[in-house]
PDB file of C-alpha atoms in Angstrom:
ATOM      1  CA  MET A 265      -6.701 -15.155 -10.587  1.00  0.00           C
ATOM      2  CA  ALA A 266      -3.529 -13.103 -10.886  1.00  0.00           C
ATOM      3  CA  LYS A 267      -0.257 -14.819 -10.142  1.00  0.00           C
ATOM      4  CA  LYS A 268       1.352 -13.565  -6.928  1.00  0.00           C
ATOM      5  CA  SER A 269       4.796 -12.024  -7.179  1.00  0.00           C
ATOM      6  CA  LYS A 270       7.671 -13.477  -5.207  1.00  0.00           C
ATOM      7  CA  LYS A 271       7.430 -10.500  -2.817  1.00  0.00           C
ATOM      8  CA  GLN A 272       3.713 -11.201  -2.176  1.00  0.00           C
ATOM      9  CA  GLN A 273       4.431 -14.890  -1.606  1.00  0.00           C
ATOM     10  CA  GLN A 274       6.997 -13.915   1.035  1.00  0.00           C
ATOM     11  CA  GLY A 275       4.401 -11.986   3.063  1.00  0.00           C
ATOM     12  CA  GLY A 276       3.988  -8.737   1.152  1.00  0.00           C
ATOM     13  CA  THR A 277       0.535  -7.525   0.203  1.00  0.00           C
ATOM     14  CA  PRO A 278      -0.557  -5.682  -2.947  1.00  0.00           C
ATOM     15  CA  ALA A 279      -0.473  -2.497  -0.818  1.00  0.00           C
ATOM     16  CA  THR A 280       3.136  -2.954   0.321  1.00  0.00           C
ATOM     17  CA  VAL A 281       4.190  -4.047  -3.163  1.00  0.00           C
ATOM     18  CA  ALA A 282       2.624  -0.843  -4.605  1.00  0.00           C
ATOM     19  CA  LEU A 283       4.394   1.306  -2.005  1.00  0.00           C
ATOM     20  CA  THR A 284       7.742  -0.360  -2.669  1.00  0.00           C
ATOM     21  CA  ALA A 285       7.310  -0.009  -6.447  1.00  0.00           C
ATOM     22  CA  ALA A 286       6.490   3.699  -6.043  1.00  0.00           C
ATOM     23  CA  GLY A 287       9.585   4.238  -3.887  1.00  0.00           C
ATOM     24  CA  VAL A 288       7.476   5.708  -1.093  1.00  0.00           C
ATOM     25  CA  PRO A 289       8.868   5.561   2.454  1.00  0.00           C
ATOM     26  CA  PHE A 290       6.628   3.581   4.801  1.00  0.00           C
ATOM     27  CA  THR A 291       6.706   1.580   8.013  1.00  0.00           C
ATOM     28  CA  ILE A 292       4.879  -1.709   8.563  1.00  0.00           C
ATOM     29  CA  HIS A 293       3.184  -2.384  11.897  1.00  0.00           C
ATOM     30  CA  ALA A 294       2.064  -5.968  12.554  1.00  0.00           C
ATOM     31  CA  TYR A 295      -0.016  -7.081  15.508  1.00  0.00           C
ATOM     32  CA  ASP A 296      -2.009 -10.126  16.540  1.00  0.00           C
ATOM     33  CA  HIS A 297      -5.577  -9.606  15.330  1.00  0.00           C
ATOM     34  CA  ASP A 298      -8.303 -10.588  17.787  1.00  0.00           C
ATOM     35  CA  PRO A 299     -11.403 -11.719  15.834  1.00  0.00           C
ATOM     36  CA  ALA A 300     -13.562 -10.940  18.891  1.00  0.00           C
ATOM     37  CA  HIS A 301     -12.567  -7.247  18.983  1.00  0.00           C
ATOM     38  CA  PRO A 302     -15.583  -5.081  18.059  1.00  0.00           C
ATOM     39  CA  SER A 303     -13.597  -2.593  15.911  1.00  0.00           C
ATOM     40  CA  TYR A 304     -10.737  -3.441  13.527  1.00  0.00           C
ATOM     41  CA  GLY A 305      -9.478   0.154  13.537  1.00  0.00           C
ATOM     42  CA  GLU A 306      -9.625   0.708  17.279  1.00  0.00           C
ATOM     43  CA  GLU A 307      -7.922  -2.640  17.781  1.00  0.00           C
ATOM     44  CA  ALA A 308      -5.106  -1.502  15.471  1.00  0.00           C
ATOM     45  CA  ALA A 309      -4.673   1.802  17.334  1.00  0.00           C
ATOM     46  CA  GLU A 310      -4.580   0.024  20.702  1.00  0.00           C
ATOM     47  CA  ALA A 311      -2.179  -2.677  19.523  1.00  0.00           C
ATOM     48  CA  MET A 312       0.228  -0.169  17.973  1.00  0.00           C
ATOM     49  CA  GLY A 313      -0.045   2.375  20.796  1.00  0.00           C
ATOM     50  CA  VAL A 314      -1.021   5.048  18.270  1.00  0.00           C
ATOM     51  CA  SER A 315      -3.663   7.734  18.755  1.00  0.00           C
ATOM     52  CA  PRO A 316      -6.969   6.735  17.054  1.00  0.00           C
ATOM     53  CA  GLU A 317      -6.893  10.130  15.289  1.00  0.00           C
ATOM     54  CA  ARG A 318      -3.820   8.901  13.341  1.00  0.00           C
ATOM     55  CA  VAL A 319      -5.219   5.486  12.418  1.00  0.00           C
ATOM     56  CA  PHE A 320      -7.548   5.584   9.418  1.00  0.00           C
ATOM     57  CA  LYS A 321     -10.071   2.999   8.292  1.00  0.00           C
ATOM     58  CA  THR A 322     -10.839   2.272   4.656  1.00  0.00           C
ATOM     59  CA  LEU A 323     -14.536   2.096   3.848  1.00  0.00           C
ATOM     60  CA  VAL A 324     -16.176   1.398   0.504  1.00  0.00           C
ATOM     61  CA  ALA A 325     -19.356   3.261  -0.375  1.00  0.00           C
ATOM     62  CA  ASP A 326     -21.635   3.415  -3.392  1.00  0.00           C
ATOM     63  CA  VAL A 327     -21.910   7.001  -4.663  1.00  0.00           C
ATOM     64  CA  ASP A 328     -24.550   7.264  -7.386  1.00  0.00           C
ATOM     65  CA  GLY A 329     -23.699   3.748  -8.603  1.00  0.00           C
ATOM     66  CA  THR A 330     -19.901   4.133  -8.410  1.00  0.00           C
ATOM     67  CA  LEU A 331     -17.914   2.333  -5.734  1.00  0.00           C
ATOM     68  CA  THR A 332     -15.842   4.922  -3.891  1.00  0.00           C
ATOM     69  CA  VAL A 333     -13.220   4.550  -1.164  1.00  0.00           C
ATOM     70  CA  ALA A 334     -13.452   6.717   1.957  1.00  0.00           C
ATOM     71  CA  VAL A 335     -10.468   6.917   4.313  1.00  0.00           C
ATOM     72  CA  VAL A 336     -11.470   8.310   7.727  1.00  0.00           C
ATOM     73  CA  PRO A 337     -10.095   8.218  11.281  1.00  0.00           C
ATOM     74  CA  VAL A 338     -11.088   5.137  13.271  1.00  0.00           C
ATOM     75  CA  ALA A 339     -12.043   7.501  16.101  1.00  0.00           C
ATOM     76  CA  GLY A 340     -15.025   8.771  14.098  1.00  0.00           C
ATOM     77  CA  THR A 341     -17.529   7.859  11.422  1.00  0.00           C
ATOM     78  CA  LEU A 342     -18.019   8.522   7.738  1.00  0.00           C
ATOM     79  CA  ASP A 343     -20.384  11.320   6.728  1.00  0.00           C
ATOM     80  CA  LEU A 344     -21.978   9.818   3.605  1.00  0.00           C
ATOM     81  CA  LYS A 345     -23.461  13.114   2.423  1.00  0.00           C
ATOM     82  CA  SER A 346     -20.051  14.814   2.617  1.00  0.00           C
ATOM     83  CA  LEU A 347     -18.484  11.888   0.742  1.00  0.00           C
ATOM     84  CA  ALA A 348     -21.019  12.245  -2.074  1.00  0.00           C
ATOM     85  CA  THR A 349     -20.396  15.999  -2.241  1.00  0.00           C
ATOM     86  CA  ALA A 350     -16.605  15.471  -2.340  1.00  0.00           C
ATOM     87  CA  VAL A 351     -16.858  13.432  -5.546  1.00  0.00           C
ATOM     88  CA  GLY A 352     -19.619  15.484  -7.141  1.00  0.00           C
ATOM     89  CA  GLY A 353     -22.345  12.956  -6.368  1.00  0.00           C
ATOM     90  CA  LYS A 354     -25.802  13.230  -4.890  1.00  0.00           C
ATOM     91  CA  ARG A 355     -26.317  10.085  -2.787  1.00  0.00           C
ATOM     92  CA  ALA A 356     -24.010   7.712  -0.988  1.00  0.00           C
ATOM     93  CA  ALA A 357     -24.606   4.500   0.910  1.00  0.00           C
ATOM     94  CA  MET A 358     -22.258   1.887   2.291  1.00  0.00           C
ATOM     95  CA  ALA A 359     -21.381  -0.690  -0.363  1.00  0.00           C
ATOM     96  CA  ASP A 360     -22.329  -4.330  -0.055  1.00  0.00           C
ATOM     97  CA  PRO A 361     -19.405  -5.916   1.855  1.00  0.00           C
ATOM     98  CA  THR A 362     -19.116  -8.841  -0.568  1.00  0.00           C
ATOM     99  CA  LEU A 363     -18.947  -6.457  -3.542  1.00  0.00           C
ATOM    100  CA  ALA A 364     -16.359  -4.322  -1.724  1.00  0.00           C
ATOM    101  CA  GLU A 365     -14.199  -7.388  -1.060  1.00  0.00           C
ATOM    102  CA  ARG A 366     -14.531  -8.705  -4.612  1.00  0.00           C
ATOM    103  CA  THR A 367     -13.761  -5.312  -6.175  1.00  0.00           C
ATOM    104  CA  THR A 368     -10.795  -4.370  -3.969  1.00  0.00           C
ATOM    105  CA  GLY A 369      -9.301  -7.848  -3.610  1.00  0.00           C
ATOM    106  CA  TYR A 370      -9.137  -7.474   0.164  1.00  0.00           C
ATOM    107  CA  VAL A 371     -11.233  -8.849   3.036  1.00  0.00           C
ATOM    108  CA  ARG A 372     -13.341  -6.637   5.284  1.00  0.00           C
ATOM    109  CA  GLY A 373     -11.211  -5.344   8.131  1.00  0.00           C
ATOM    110  CA  GLY A 374      -8.177  -5.535   5.862  1.00  0.00           C
ATOM    111  CA  ILE A 375      -9.209  -3.359   2.919  1.00  0.00           C
ATOM    112  CA  SER A 376      -6.356  -1.026   2.037  1.00  0.00           C
ATOM    113  CA  PRO A 377      -6.680   2.151  -0.013  1.00  0.00           C
ATOM    114  CA  LEU A 378      -3.505   0.993  -1.804  1.00  0.00           C
ATOM    115  CA  GLY A 379      -2.964  -1.834  -4.287  1.00  0.00           C
ATOM    116  CA  GLN A 380      -6.622  -2.566  -4.903  1.00  0.00           C
ATOM    117  CA  ARG A 381      -7.632  -5.037  -7.607  1.00  0.00           C
ATOM    118  CA  LYS A 382      -9.655  -2.288  -9.305  1.00  0.00           C
ATOM    119  CA  LYS A 383      -8.608   1.307  -8.669  1.00  0.00           C
ATOM    120  CA  LEU A 384     -11.557   3.160  -7.169  1.00  0.00           C
ATOM    121  CA  PRO A 385     -12.123   6.893  -6.669  1.00  0.00           C
ATOM    122  CA  THR A 386     -10.737   7.722  -3.220  1.00  0.00           C
ATOM    123  CA  VAL A 387     -11.456  10.466  -0.695  1.00  0.00           C
ATOM    124  CA  LEU A 388      -9.155  11.053   2.280  1.00  0.00           C
ATOM    125  CA  ASP A 389     -10.554  12.905   5.281  1.00  0.00           C
ATOM    126  CA  ALA A 390      -9.015  16.369   5.602  1.00  0.00           C
ATOM    127  CA  SER A 391      -7.988  15.658   9.216  1.00  0.00           C
ATOM    128  CA  ALA A 392      -5.144  13.484   7.872  1.00  0.00           C
ATOM    129  CA  SER A 393      -3.167  16.595   6.928  1.00  0.00           C
ATOM    130  CA  ALA A 394      -2.835  17.492  10.632  1.00  0.00           C
ATOM    131  CA  HIS A 395      -0.420  14.555  11.100  1.00  0.00           C
ATOM    132  CA  PRO A 396       3.066  13.962   9.669  1.00  0.00           C
ATOM    133  CA  THR A 397       2.157  10.291   9.204  1.00  0.00           C
ATOM    134  CA  ILE A 398      -1.018   8.223   9.377  1.00  0.00           C
ATOM    135  CA  CYS A 399      -1.674   4.491   9.504  1.00  0.00           C
ATOM    136  CA  VAL A 400      -3.956   2.618   7.097  1.00  0.00           C
ATOM    137  CA  SER A 401      -4.520  -1.064   6.484  1.00  0.00           C
ATOM    138  CA  ALA A 402      -1.682  -2.749   4.650  1.00  0.00           C
ATOM    139  CA  GLY A 403      -4.130  -5.222   3.137  1.00  0.00           C
ATOM    140  CA  ARG A 404      -4.527  -7.797   5.866  1.00  0.00           C
ATOM    141  CA  ARG A 405      -6.107  -7.852   9.313  1.00  0.00           C
ATOM    142  CA  GLY A 406      -3.329  -7.270  11.822  1.00  0.00           C
ATOM    143  CA  LEU A 407      -1.112  -5.367   9.388  1.00  0.00           C
ATOM    144  CA  GLU A 408      -0.956  -1.573   9.113  1.00  0.00           C
ATOM    145  CA  VAL A 409       1.227   0.688   7.018  1.00  0.00           C
ATOM    146  CA  GLU A 410       2.369   4.107   8.221  1.00  0.00           C
ATOM    147  CA  LEU A 411       3.049   6.775   5.604  1.00  0.00           C
ATOM    148  CA  SER A 412       2.620  10.486   5.020  1.00  0.00           C
ATOM    149  CA  PRO A 413      -0.883  11.680   4.097  1.00  0.00           C
ATOM    150  CA  GLU A 414       0.664  13.427   1.097  1.00  0.00           C
ATOM    151  CA  ASP A 415       2.098  10.157  -0.239  1.00  0.00           C
ATOM    152  CA  LEU A 416      -1.226   8.376   0.310  1.00  0.00           C
ATOM    153  CA  THR A 417      -3.056  11.173  -1.517  1.00  0.00           C
ATOM    154  CA  LYS A 418      -0.628  11.053  -4.428  1.00  0.00           C
ATOM    155  CA  LEU A 419      -0.619   7.255  -4.813  1.00  0.00           C
ATOM    156  CA  THR A 420      -4.405   6.901  -4.629  1.00  0.00           C
ATOM    157  CA  GLU A 421      -5.088  10.135  -6.531  1.00  0.00           C
ATOM    158  CA  ALA A 422      -7.381  10.965  -3.621  1.00  0.00           C
ATOM    159  CA  VAL A 423      -9.563  13.991  -3.162  1.00  0.00           C
ATOM    160  CA  VAL A 424      -8.956  15.489   0.294  1.00  0.00           C
ATOM    161  CA  ALA A 425     -12.186  16.671   1.935  1.00  0.00           C
ATOM    162  CA  PRO A 426     -13.876  16.792   5.345  1.00  0.00           C
ATOM    163  CA  ILE A 427     -15.793  13.492   5.206  1.00  0.00           C
ATOM    164  CA  GLY A 428     -15.380  12.272   8.788  1.00  0.00           C
ATOM    165  CA  ARG A 429     -17.474  12.998  11.867  1.00  0.00           C
ATOM    166  CA  ALA A 430     -16.138  12.801  15.400  1.00  0.00           C
TER     167      ALA A 430
END
């Protein structure tokens, strides 16, 4: 297991460490996570008082045998066929949660598109560009990071495509 940096030991996550190292402006939003809430993303939007269209969830899918990250608004769902098309694949299915956790280094409900253990191909829903900033998981349940969609796209080398459904 990798040794944690001093910044991580003081409460930072791999996502916030990556953002700081890249010199990207961001804002952290912390809230008390309720394990009984039925939706991590909707809980985050409610707790932060942010529109669900600006809060994005990070999902891990298997596209033709390759784990792929999809970042879509919490207000909608992931269109698996559109995700496959966006990365030049044929078939997509949700990844096994245990494999997603092991590969990204994050727990379900706290998977961030940033600072993953293994960098995965990433697709950001095109609706993100309608907002000056969006919120994504900062790598822990109850912790979100707000940044520009352009910075998220650049840092994750994401493809931007319409992969979400309302």
